[in-house]
Coordinates of C-alpha atoms in Angstrom, one line a residue:
Chain A
M1 CA -57.0 20.3 2.6
N2 CA -55.1 21.5 -0.4
L3 CA -53.2 24.5 -1.6
S4 CA -56.3 26.4 -2.8
H5 CA -57.5 26.5 0.8
V6 CA -54.2 28.1 1.8
F7 CA -54.5 30.7 -0.9
L8 CA -58.0 31.5 0.2
A9 CA -56.9 31.8 3.8
R10 CA -54.1 34.1 2.8
Q11 CA -56.5 36.4 1.0
R12 CA -59.0 36.4 4.0
I13 CA -56.4 37.2 6.6
A14 CA -54.1 39.6 4.7
P15 CA -55.9 42.8 6.2
F16 CA -55.3 41.6 9.7
V17 CA -52.0 39.8 10.0
R18 CA -48.3 40.6 9.2
R19 CA -46.1 39.2 6.5
T20 CA -43.3 38.4 9.1
P21 CA -39.7 38.7 8.2
L22 CA -37.4 35.7 7.3
V23 CA -34.0 36.8 8.6
H24 CA -30.6 35.1 8.2
S25 CA -28.9 34.2 11.4
P26 CA -25.1 34.5 11.0
G27 CA -24.5 33.2 14.5
L28 CA -26.6 30.1 14.3
S29 CA -25.3 29.4 10.8
A30 CA -21.7 29.6 12.1
Q31 CA -22.6 27.3 15.0
T32 CA -24.5 24.7 12.9
G33 CA -22.6 24.7 9.6
V34 CA -25.9 25.1 7.6
H35 CA -27.5 28.4 6.4
V36 CA -30.1 29.2 8.9
R37 CA -33.0 31.7 8.5
L38 CA -35.5 32.4 11.1
K39 CA -39.2 33.0 10.3
L40 CA -40.2 35.5 13.0
E41 CA -43.8 34.7 13.9
S42 CA -42.7 36.0 17.2
L43 CA -43.4 39.4 15.6
Q44 CA -46.8 38.3 14.3
V45 CA -50.0 40.2 15.5
S46 CA -50.7 38.8 19.0
N47 CA -47.0 37.7 19.1
S48 CA -47.6 34.2 17.7
F49 CA -48.5 32.5 14.4
K50 CA -51.9 31.7 16.0
A51 CA -53.3 35.0 14.6
R52 CA -53.3 33.4 11.1
G53 CA -55.6 30.5 12.0
A54 CA -57.7 32.7 14.3
F55 CA -58.5 35.4 11.7
N56 CA -59.1 32.7 9.1
V57 CA -61.7 31.1 11.4
A58 CA -63.4 34.3 12.3
A59 CA -63.4 35.8 8.8
A60 CA -64.7 32.5 7.3
R61 CA -67.6 32.6 9.8
L62 CA -68.5 36.1 8.8
E63 CA -68.5 35.1 5.1
R64 CA -71.0 32.4 5.9
H65 CA -73.2 35.0 7.7
A66 CA -72.8 37.5 4.8
G67 CA -70.6 39.8 6.8
Q68 CA -72.9 40.1 9.8
P69 CA -72.2 38.1 13.0
A70 CA -75.4 36.2 13.9
Q71 CA -76.9 37.5 17.1
E72 CA -76.6 34.2 18.8
D73 CA -73.1 33.6 17.3
L74 CA -70.8 32.3 20.0
L75 CA -67.5 30.4 19.6
V76 CA -65.9 28.2 22.3
T77 CA -62.2 27.2 22.3
A78 CA -59.5 25.7 24.4
S79 CA -56.0 27.0 24.5
A80 CA -52.6 26.8 26.2
G81 CA -52.7 30.6 25.7
N82 CA -51.6 31.8 22.4
H83 CA -54.5 30.4 20.3
G84 CA -56.9 31.9 22.9
R85 CA -55.2 35.3 22.7
A86 CA -55.2 35.3 18.9
L87 CA -58.8 34.1 18.6
A88 CA -59.9 36.6 21.3
H89 CA -58.2 39.4 19.2
A90 CA -59.8 38.2 16.0
A91 CA -63.2 37.8 17.5
A92 CA -63.1 41.2 19.1
R93 CA -62.0 42.8 15.8
L94 CA -64.8 41.0 13.8
G95 CA -67.6 41.2 16.4
V96 CA -67.9 37.5 17.4
R97 CA -68.4 36.4 21.0
L98 CA -65.9 33.9 22.4
V99 CA -65.4 31.7 25.5
V100 CA -61.9 30.4 26.1
F101 CA -60.9 27.5 28.4
T102 CA -57.2 27.4 29.5
P103 CA -55.1 25.7 32.1
A104 CA -55.2 27.6 35.4
N105 CA -51.4 27.9 35.3
A106 CA -50.9 29.3 31.8
P107 CA -48.5 32.3 31.8
R108 CA -49.9 35.7 32.8
A109 CA -48.6 37.3 29.6
K110 CA -51.1 35.1 27.7
L111 CA -54.1 35.2 30.0
D112 CA -54.1 39.0 30.5
H113 CA -54.4 39.5 26.8
I114 CA -57.3 37.1 26.4
A115 CA -59.3 39.0 29.1
R116 CA -58.2 42.4 27.6
H117 CA -59.8 41.5 24.3
G118 CA -63.1 41.0 26.1
A119 CA -63.4 37.2 25.7
D120 CA -65.0 35.2 28.5
L121 CA -61.9 33.6 30.0
R122 CA -62.2 30.4 32.1
A123 CA -58.7 29.7 33.4
V124 CA -59.6 26.8 35.7
A125 CA -58.5 23.5 34.1
P126 CA -55.7 21.6 35.9
T127 CA -54.1 20.6 32.5
Y128 CA -54.4 21.5 28.8
E129 CA -56.4 18.3 28.1
D130 CA -58.9 19.2 30.8
A131 CA -59.4 22.7 29.3
E132 CA -60.0 21.0 25.9
R133 CA -62.5 18.5 27.5
M134 CA -64.4 21.4 29.4
A135 CA -64.5 23.4 26.2
K136 CA -66.0 20.6 24.1
E137 CA -68.6 19.8 26.8
Y138 CA -69.5 23.4 27.1
A139 CA -70.0 23.7 23.3
S140 CA -72.1 20.5 23.1
R141 CA -74.3 21.6 26.1
S142 CA -74.8 25.1 24.7
R143 CA -75.1 24.0 21.1
V144 CA -72.4 26.3 19.9
T145 CA -69.3 25.8 17.8
Y146 CA -66.2 24.4 19.3
I147 CA -63.0 25.7 17.5
S148 CA -60.1 23.3 18.1
P149 CA -56.8 25.2 18.4
Y150 CA -55.2 22.8 15.9
S151 CA -57.7 20.2 14.5
H152 CA -59.8 22.6 12.4
P153 CA -59.4 23.1 8.6
D154 CA -59.5 26.9 8.8
V155 CA -56.9 26.9 11.6
I156 CA -54.6 24.7 9.7
A157 CA -55.1 26.6 6.4
G158 CA -54.3 29.8 8.2
A159 CA -51.1 28.4 9.7
A160 CA -50.1 27.0 6.3
T161 CA -49.7 30.6 5.0
V162 CA -46.4 30.6 7.0
A163 CA -45.0 28.1 4.5
L164 CA -46.1 30.1 1.5
E165 CA -44.2 33.2 2.8
I166 CA -41.1 31.1 3.6
I167 CA -40.9 29.5 0.2
E168 CA -41.7 32.7 -1.7
D169 CA -39.0 34.6 0.2
W170 CA -36.5 31.8 -0.1
P171 CA -37.3 29.6 -3.1
S172 CA -34.1 27.5 -2.5
V173 CA -35.2 26.5 1.1
E174 CA -34.5 22.8 1.6
T175 CA -35.6 22.1 5.2
I176 CA -38.3 23.8 7.4
I177 CA -38.1 23.1 11.2
V178 CA -41.4 23.6 13.1
P179 CA -42.5 23.4 16.7
V180 CA -45.1 20.7 17.3
G181 CA -47.9 21.0 20.0
G182 CA -51.3 19.9 18.7
G183 CA -49.8 19.7 15.2
G184 CA -51.8 22.5 13.5
L185 CA -48.8 24.5 12.4
I186 CA -46.8 21.7 11.1
S187 CA -49.7 20.1 9.4
G188 CA -50.4 23.3 7.5
I189 CA -46.8 23.9 6.7
A190 CA -46.2 20.3 5.5
V191 CA -49.3 20.3 3.3
A192 CA -48.4 23.6 1.7
A193 CA -44.6 22.7 1.3
R194 CA -45.4 19.4 -0.2
A195 CA -47.8 20.9 -2.7
V196 CA -45.1 23.4 -3.8
S197 CA -42.2 21.0 -3.8
P198 CA -42.1 17.4 -2.7
D199 CA -38.3 17.8 -2.1
I200 CA -38.8 20.2 0.9
E201 CA -38.1 18.4 4.1
V202 CA -40.4 19.3 7.1
L203 CA -39.0 18.4 10.5
G204 CA -41.1 18.7 13.7
V205 CA -39.8 19.4 17.2
E206 CA -41.5 18.5 20.5
A207 CA -40.4 19.1 24.1
D208 CA -39.3 15.7 25.5
A209 CA -41.5 16.6 28.5
S210 CA -44.6 16.2 26.2
P211 CA -43.7 13.7 23.5
A212 CA -47.3 13.2 22.1
F213 CA -46.5 13.0 18.4
F214 CA -43.1 11.3 18.8
T215 CA -44.7 8.5 20.8
S216 CA -47.8 8.2 18.7
L217 CA -45.8 8.1 15.4
A218 CA -43.6 5.3 16.9
A219 CA -46.8 3.4 17.9
G220 CA -48.5 4.1 14.6
C221 CA -51.6 5.5 16.4
I222 CA -52.6 8.2 18.8
T223 CA -51.1 7.2 22.2
E224 CA -51.6 9.0 25.5
V225 CA -48.3 10.2 27.1
D226 CA -47.3 11.5 30.5
V227 CA -46.9 15.3 30.3
R228 CA -44.2 16.9 32.6
P229 CA -43.8 20.6 33.2
T230 CA -41.9 22.4 30.4
I231 CA -40.7 25.9 29.6
A232 CA -42.4 25.2 26.2
D233 CA -45.8 25.6 27.8
G234 CA -47.4 26.3 24.5
L235 CA -46.6 22.7 23.3
A236 CA -47.6 20.8 26.4
G237 CA -50.5 18.3 26.4
N238 CA -51.9 15.3 24.8
M239 CA -53.6 15.6 21.4
D240 CA -57.4 15.4 21.0
P241 CA -58.1 11.6 20.2
D242 CA -60.1 12.9 17.2
T243 CA -57.5 15.2 15.8
I244 CA -57.0 15.4 12.0
T245 CA -53.4 16.5 12.5
F246 CA -52.1 13.1 13.4
D247 CA -52.7 11.7 9.9
L248 CA -51.4 14.8 8.2
V249 CA -48.2 14.7 10.2
K250 CA -47.8 10.9 9.6
R251 CA -48.2 11.4 5.8
F252 CA -46.2 14.7 5.2
V253 CA -43.7 15.2 8.0
T254 CA -40.3 13.7 7.5
R255 CA -39.8 13.1 11.3
V256 CA -40.5 14.6 14.7
L257 CA -37.5 15.2 17.1
L258 CA -37.5 15.6 20.9
V259 CA -35.4 18.2 22.7
P260 CA -34.6 18.4 26.4
E261 CA -35.5 21.3 28.7
R262 CA -31.9 22.5 29.0
S263 CA -31.6 22.8 25.3
I264 CA -34.8 24.8 25.0
E265 CA -33.6 27.2 27.6
E266 CA -30.2 27.4 25.8
A267 CA -32.1 28.2 22.5
V268 CA -34.1 31.0 24.1
R269 CA -30.7 32.5 25.4
A270 CA -29.0 32.0 22.0
L271 CA -31.8 33.8 20.1
V272 CA -31.4 36.8 22.4
S273 CA -27.6 36.9 22.4
L274 CA -27.0 35.9 18.7
D275 CA -30.0 37.4 16.9
H276 CA -31.6 39.7 19.4
V277 CA -34.9 37.9 19.0
I278 CA -37.3 37.2 21.9
A279 CA -38.9 33.8 21.7
E280 CA -41.0 31.8 24.2
G281 CA -39.9 28.3 25.0
A282 CA -42.3 26.8 22.5
G283 CA -41.1 29.2 19.8
A284 CA -37.4 28.2 20.4
V285 CA -37.6 24.4 20.1
G286 CA -36.5 24.5 16.4
V287 CA -33.3 26.3 17.4
A288 CA -32.9 23.9 20.3
A289 CA -33.0 21.0 17.8
L290 CA -30.3 22.5 15.7
L291 CA -28.2 23.2 18.8
E292 CA -28.6 19.5 19.7
G293 CA -27.1 18.6 16.4
A294 CA -30.2 17.6 14.5
K295 CA -29.2 16.6 10.9
T296 CA -31.1 18.2 8.1
R297 CA -31.3 16.8 4.5
G298 CA -30.5 20.2 3.0
R299 CA -28.1 23.1 3.8
N300 CA -30.8 25.8 3.5
V301 CA -32.8 25.6 6.7
A302 CA -35.7 27.8 7.8
V303 CA -36.7 27.6 11.4
V304 CA -40.1 28.8 12.5
I305 CA -40.0 30.9 15.6
S306 CA -43.7 30.4 16.4
G307 CA -44.2 33.0 19.3
S308 CA -42.7 35.3 21.8
N309 CA -45.2 35.3 24.7
I310 CA -42.9 34.7 27.6
D311 CA -43.2 36.5 31.0
T312 CA -40.5 39.1 31.2
G313 CA -39.4 38.0 34.7
R314 CA -38.9 34.5 33.3
L315 CA -36.9 35.8 30.3
A316 CA -34.8 37.9 32.6
A317 CA -33.9 34.9 34.7
L318 CA -33.2 32.8 31.7
I319 CA -30.8 35.1 29.9
G320 CA -29.3 36.3 33.2
T321 CA -27.8 32.8 33.7
S322 CA -25.2 31.5 31.3
G323 CA -26.4 27.9 31.1
Chain B
M1 CA -28.4 65.9 -0.9
N2 CA -31.7 65.3 -2.5
L3 CA -34.2 62.5 -2.9
S4 CA -32.4 61.2 -6.1
H5 CA -29.4 60.3 -3.9
V6 CA -31.7 58.3 -1.6
F7 CA -33.2 56.4 -4.5
L8 CA -29.7 55.7 -5.8
A9 CA -28.6 54.5 -2.3
R10 CA -31.7 52.2 -2.1
Q11 CA -30.8 50.6 -5.4
R12 CA -27.2 50.1 -4.4
I13 CA -27.8 48.6 -1.0
A14 CA -30.9 46.5 -1.8
P15 CA -29.0 43.2 -2.3
F16 CA -27.2 43.6 1.1
V17 CA -29.7 45.0 3.6
R18 CA -33.2 44.2 4.9
R19 CA -36.4 46.0 4.3
T20 CA -37.3 46.0 8.1
P21 CA -40.8 45.7 9.4
L22 CA -42.8 48.6 10.7
V23 CA -45.0 47.1 13.4
H24 CA -48.0 48.5 15.3
S25 CA -47.4 48.6 19.0
P26 CA -50.9 48.1 20.8
G27 CA -49.2 48.6 24.2
L28 CA -47.4 51.8 23.5
S29 CA -50.4 53.2 21.6
A30 CA -52.6 52.5 24.6
Q31 CA -50.1 54.1 26.9
T32 CA -49.6 57.3 24.8
G33 CA -52.9 57.9 23.2
V34 CA -51.4 58.1 19.8
H35 CA -51.1 55.3 17.1
V36 CA -47.5 54.1 17.5
R37 CA -45.6 52.0 15.0
L38 CA -42.0 50.8 15.4
K39 CA -39.5 50.7 12.6
L40 CA -37.4 47.8 13.6
E41 CA -33.8 48.6 12.4
S42 CA -32.9 46.5 15.4
L43 CA -33.5 43.6 13.0
Q44 CA -31.4 45.2 10.2
V45 CA -28.3 43.3 9.0
S46 CA -25.6 43.9 11.7
N47 CA -28.5 44.8 14.1
S48 CA -28.5 48.5 13.4
F49 CA -29.5 50.9 10.7
K50 CA -25.8 51.6 10.1
A51 CA -25.7 48.8 7.5
R52 CA -27.5 51.0 5.1
G53 CA -24.9 53.8 5.1
A54 CA -22.1 51.4 5.3
F55 CA -23.1 49.4 2.2
N56 CA -23.8 52.6 0.3
V57 CA -20.3 53.8 1.1
A58 CA -18.6 50.5 0.1
A59 CA -20.7 50.0 -3.0
A60 CA -20.3 53.5 -4.2
R61 CA -16.5 53.1 -4.0
L62 CA -16.6 49.9 -6.0
E63 CA -18.6 51.7 -8.6
R64 CA -15.9 54.3 -8.9
H65 CA -13.3 51.6 -9.2
A66 CA -15.4 49.8 -11.9
G67 CA -16.2 46.9 -9.7
Q68 CA -12.7 46.1 -8.5
P69 CA -11.4 47.3 -5.2
A70 CA -8.1 49.1 -5.9
Q71 CA -5.1 47.3 -4.5
E72 CA -4.2 50.1 -2.2
D73 CA -7.8 50.9 -1.3
L74 CA -8.1 51.4 2.5
L75 CA -10.8 53.1 4.4
V76 CA -10.5 54.5 7.9
T77 CA -13.4 55.2 10.2
A78 CA -14.3 56.1 13.8
S79 CA -17.3 54.6 15.6
A80 CA -19.1 54.2 18.9
G81 CA -19.5 50.6 17.7
N82 CA -22.4 50.1 15.4
H83 CA -21.1 52.0 12.4
G84 CA -17.7 50.2 12.8
R85 CA -19.5 46.8 12.9
A86 CA -21.7 47.6 9.8
L87 CA -18.8 49.1 7.8
A88 CA -16.6 46.1 8.7
H89 CA -19.3 43.8 7.4
A90 CA -19.8 45.8 4.2
A91 CA -16.0 46.1 3.6
A92 CA -15.5 42.4 4.1
R93 CA -18.4 41.5 1.8
L94 CA -17.1 43.8 -0.9
G95 CA -13.4 43.3 -0.5
V96 CA -12.3 46.6 0.9
R97 CA -9.8 47.0 3.7
L98 CA -10.8 48.9 6.8
V99 CA -9.2 50.4 10.0
V100 CA -11.8 51.2 12.8
F101 CA -11.0 53.4 15.8
T102 CA -13.4 53.1 18.7
P103 CA -13.5 54.1 22.4
A104 CA -11.8 51.5 24.6
N105 CA -15.0 51.0 26.6
A106 CA -17.4 50.3 23.7
P107 CA -19.7 47.3 24.4
R108 CA -18.1 43.9 23.7
A109 CA -21.1 43.0 21.6
K110 CA -20.1 45.7 19.2
L111 CA -16.3 45.2 19.3
D112 CA -16.3 41.5 18.8
H113 CA -18.2 41.8 15.6
I114 CA -15.8 44.4 14.2
A115 CA -12.9 42.1 14.8
R116 CA -14.8 39.1 13.5
H117 CA -15.3 40.7 10.1
G118 CA -11.5 41.1 9.7
A119 CA -11.2 44.8 10.1
D120 CA -8.2 46.3 11.8
L121 CA -9.8 47.3 15.2
R122 CA -8.1 49.9 17.4
A123 CA -10.2 50.1 20.5
V124 CA -7.9 52.5 22.4
A125 CA -9.4 56.0 22.6
P126 CA -10.6 57.3 26.0
T127 CA -13.8 58.8 24.4
Y128 CA -15.6 58.8 21.1
E129 CA -14.3 62.2 20.2
D130 CA -10.7 60.9 20.7
A131 CA -11.5 57.9 18.4
E132 CA -12.7 60.3 15.8
R133 CA -9.6 62.5 16.1
M134 CA -7.2 59.5 15.9
A135 CA -9.0 58.2 12.8
K136 CA -8.8 61.5 11.0
E137 CA -5.1 61.9 11.9
Y138 CA -4.4 58.3 10.7
A139 CA -6.2 58.9 7.4
S140 CA -4.4 62.1 6.8
R141 CA -1.0 60.6 7.7
S142 CA -1.6 57.5 5.5
R143 CA -3.3 59.5 2.7
V144 CA -6.4 57.2 2.7
T145 CA -10.1 58.1 3.0
Y146 CA -11.7 58.9 6.3
I147 CA -15.3 57.8 6.4
S148 CA -17.2 59.8 9.0
P149 CA -20.0 57.7 10.6
Y150 CA -22.5 60.5 10.2
S151 CA -21.1 63.4 8.2
H152 CA -20.7 61.7 4.8
P153 CA -23.2 62.1 1.9
D154 CA -23.3 58.3 1.2
V155 CA -23.8 57.5 4.9
I156 CA -26.6 60.0 5.1
A157 CA -28.2 58.9 1.9
G158 CA -28.1 55.3 3.0
A159 CA -29.7 56.1 6.4
A160 CA -32.4 58.1 4.5
T161 CA -33.7 54.9 2.9
V162 CA -35.3 54.2 6.4
A163 CA -37.7 57.2 5.7
L164 CA -38.6 55.9 2.3
E165 CA -39.7 52.6 3.7
I166 CA -41.7 54.1 6.6
I167 CA -43.6 56.4 4.3
E168 CA -44.3 53.8 1.7
D169 CA -45.5 51.3 4.3
W170 CA -47.6 54.0 6.1
P171 CA -48.5 56.9 3.8
S172 CA -50.5 58.6 6.5
V173 CA -47.6 58.8 9.0
E174 CA -47.5 62.3 10.5
T175 CA -44.5 62.2 12.9
I176 CA -41.2 60.3 12.8
I177 CA -39.2 60.1 16.0
V178 CA -35.5 59.4 15.6
P179 CA -32.5 58.9 17.9
V180 CA -29.8 61.5 17.5
G181 CA -26.1 60.8 17.9
G182 CA -23.9 62.4 15.2
G183 CA -27.1 63.3 13.3
G184 CA -26.6 61.1 10.2
L185 CA -29.8 59.1 10.6
I186 CA -32.0 62.0 11.4
S187 CA -30.5 64.2 8.7
G188 CA -31.2 61.5 6.1
I189 CA -34.7 60.9 7.4
A190 CA -35.5 64.6 7.6
V191 CA -34.3 65.3 4.1
A192 CA -36.2 62.4 2.6
A193 CA -39.4 63.0 4.6
R194 CA -39.3 66.7 3.7
A195 CA -39.0 65.9 0.0
V196 CA -42.0 63.5 0.1
S197 CA -44.2 65.7 2.2
P198 CA -43.4 69.0 4.1
D199 CA -46.2 68.1 6.5
I200 CA -44.3 65.2 8.1
E201 CA -42.9 66.2 11.5
V202 CA -39.4 64.8 12.4
L203 CA -38.5 64.8 16.0
G204 CA -35.0 64.0 17.3
V205 CA -34.1 62.5 20.7
E206 CA -30.8 62.7 22.6
A207 CA -29.8 61.3 25.9
D208 CA -29.5 64.2 28.3
A209 CA -26.1 62.8 29.3
S210 CA -24.9 63.9 25.9
P211 CA -26.9 66.9 24.7
A212 CA -24.7 68.0 21.7
F213 CA -27.5 68.9 19.2
F214 CA -29.9 70.2 21.9
T215 CA -27.3 72.6 23.2
S216 CA -25.9 73.6 19.7
L217 CA -29.4 74.3 18.3
A218 CA -30.2 76.5 21.3
A219 CA -26.8 78.3 20.8
G220 CA -27.3 78.6 17.0
C221 CA -23.8 77.0 16.4
I222 CA -21.9 73.8 17.2
T223 CA -21.1 74.0 20.9
E224 CA -19.0 71.5 22.9
V225 CA -20.9 69.8 25.7
D226 CA -19.9 67.7 28.7
V227 CA -20.6 64.0 28.0
R228 CA -21.6 61.8 30.9
P229 CA -21.9 58.0 30.8
T230 CA -25.1 56.8 29.3
I231 CA -26.9 53.5 28.5
A232 CA -27.4 55.0 25.1
D233 CA -23.6 54.5 24.4
G234 CA -24.2 54.7 20.6
L235 CA -25.3 58.3 20.9
A236 CA -22.6 59.6 23.3
G237 CA -20.1 62.2 22.2
N238 CA -19.6 65.6 20.7
M239 CA -20.1 66.1 17.0
D240 CA -17.3 66.7 14.5
P241 CA -16.9 70.5 14.3
D242 CA -17.0 70.2 10.5
T243 CA -20.1 68.0 10.4
I244 CA -22.6 68.7 7.6
T245 CA -25.4 67.2 9.8
F246 CA -25.8 70.2 12.0
D247 CA -27.1 72.4 9.3
L248 CA -29.3 69.7 7.9
V249 CA -30.9 69.1 11.4
K250 CA -31.3 72.9 11.9
R251 CA -33.1 73.2 8.6
F252 CA -35.3 70.2 8.5
V253 CA -35.8 68.8 12.0
T254 CA -38.8 70.2 14.0
R255 CA -37.1 69.9 17.4
V256 CA -34.6 67.8 19.4
L257 CA -35.7 66.5 22.8
L258 CA -33.7 65.2 25.8
V259 CA -34.5 62.1 27.8
P260 CA -33.1 61.1 31.1
E261 CA -31.3 57.8 31.8
R262 CA -34.1 56.4 33.9
S263 CA -36.5 56.9 31.1
I264 CA -34.2 55.2 28.5
E265 CA -33.9 52.2 30.8
E266 CA -37.7 52.1 31.2
A267 CA -38.1 52.3 27.4
V268 CA -35.8 49.2 26.9
R269 CA -37.9 47.4 29.4
A270 CA -41.2 48.5 27.9
L271 CA -40.1 47.3 24.4
V272 CA -39.3 43.9 25.8
S273 CA -42.5 43.5 27.9
L274 CA -45.0 45.2 25.6
D275 CA -43.6 44.4 22.1
H276 CA -41.1 41.6 22.7
V277 CA -38.5 43.7 20.9
I278 CA -34.9 44.0 21.9
A279 CA -33.3 47.4 21.6
E280 CA -30.0 48.9 22.8
G281 CA -30.3 52.2 24.8
A282 CA -29.6 54.3 21.8
G283 CA -32.3 52.5 19.9
A284 CA -34.9 53.0 22.6
V285 CA -34.7 56.8 23.1
G286 CA -37.6 57.5 20.8
V287 CA -39.8 55.3 23.0
A288 CA -38.4 57.0 26.1
A289 CA -39.5 60.4 24.6
L290 CA -43.1 59.1 24.2
L291 CA -43.1 57.6 27.7
E292 CA -41.9 61.0 29.0
G293 CA -45.0 62.6 27.4
A294 CA -43.4 64.2 24.3
K295 CA -46.1 65.9 22.3
T296 CA -46.4 65.1 18.6
R297 CA -48.2 67.2 16.0
G298 CA -49.9 64.2 14.5
R299 CA -51.6 61.0 15.8
N300 CA -49.7 58.6 13.5
V301 CA -46.3 58.3 15.0
A302 CA -43.5 56.1 13.7
V303 CA -40.6 55.5 16.1
V304 CA -37.2 54.4 14.7
I305 CA -35.7 51.6 16.8
S306 CA -32.2 52.2 15.5
G307 CA -30.3 49.2 16.9
S308 CA -30.2 46.2 19.2
N309 CA -26.5 45.7 20.1
I310 CA -26.8 45.5 23.8
D311 CA -24.7 43.1 26.0
T312 CA -27.0 40.2 27.1
G313 CA -26.0 40.6 30.7
R314 CA -26.9 44.2 30.7
L315 CA -30.2 43.5 29.1
A316 CA -30.9 40.7 31.7
A317 CA -30.1 43.1 34.6
L318 CA -32.3 45.9 33.0
I319 CA -35.4 43.7 32.4
G320 CA -34.9 41.9 35.7
T321 CA -35.6 45.0 37.7
S322 CA -39.0 46.6 37.5
G323 CA -37.9 50.2 37.4

């Protein structure tokens, strides 16, 4: 993948997604001693960055079919929730049928939206990895296309448009901090940032309850990890053993950090109280890393707030306690 | 005031304020049957639209002093909180000294920021009207300039830039719904919208705990009302008897609606659960009016979410209950 794929993705998805704001956080800047700006993909269509990859996938398929979805056209995907919601939205908008496999315990806020967009929702898997396995088996049995939520060039190129916007809005950005689940977002951002300027540092952040990239990078190869429950549900799970994101992260990402649960919860609270921004756990791990004292190479630090699909009751409970 | 003042204001404040997003709300659109977009001044610098007027006032003063604040330059203002915070920010940034009178019971979230920007904060008045009276007396005694938070041409022209952005981003907008306190925001929006297109309907919304404009419009002249406590603290209080906003609202605003407390609370909750947007009570009254079934002339409805300075504990309590 190179920058021309990212420009193509941007052109394809422009009618469907938002150019989200990059806002200065005076509170987090004061607390951390660096200049912090937040890239609010929490305000993206479908309330997560996943809309970018999803619309790029769906629009690219339509291009191949000359603007008409083929009668038999059916996509299958697996998702912790946000990718499924975004792809369901894009598929409905562009007239493509979709089957989505998710963990049974994914947040209601996410599952309800998948069903509402008319996708065939199968929320039955015990874990994210099981959902992925079931989706791939279903696709191969039915001879239809499996769309990985992270290991797919159109998904990654769509996610990479986040980096273009950050750098255009803030040409002097020095460090970009990015949540890491399957690695699609950070792969796209790192490829695009590297193409624009090799000096931009890209840091990844995982929940330490699900340290798939941290462990695999240390081992030098994809390594299975134990996954514990985490408030960053959108990041939980092992990566697909065939994923293309592992090599991209290994090549282009400066390092991947782990943050504990307590610090992710504190980050969700800090975003509400300091910046009046709602983020889900997965969306707040970049802020958690800063609150944990993560060192950045530069002083101009953009933090990607990747999504805001958190159940309201859970948010109320979180911000109602003071740590 | 005319549109050229608004263009001048926009140019003056551009380096200091954000062009805030105008985002489609699928949830509110489904609930109301009209196409609803939210103008997120809740994400403005200082977390309210007040930054626009404040920077316009401060920058206009610097222009008159040829870029140098006069040694003896001192401004005095009164505020329910947001204007004071925004003007303190602008004054600090541009090197102007400021005294701010507020009600003693204004939210901590607002008062802390005023003090943090180095303004001389006097949070001693029993009510908003008392704060206004004290500020005017102080200004006249000390022979310095009193800046009304709403009845000042530079404040109104700054606020009017909100309308320019809405109409540029959505040329087919038919109705704009705006919170009404002292009437500065809605005066600016109505003047600008009227200049661009006389067909755009501008609706104002007050808390029925503080129905100053509703009552005065019905009476045909400024009429004092009883003010009860309201979660829309930013809107509470009688207007200055000399305000220029009353005539502007009478001429250009289609009508002013009242919303009950319960409905404002429900609007704050709906913004969190449907759109993942944090708003203070005053910022949510436009959504409250829609939830109450307010009829609009058009189907393309922009709602100004004017601010998000709500204490976190109060927000947690609000969204933790389900109405």
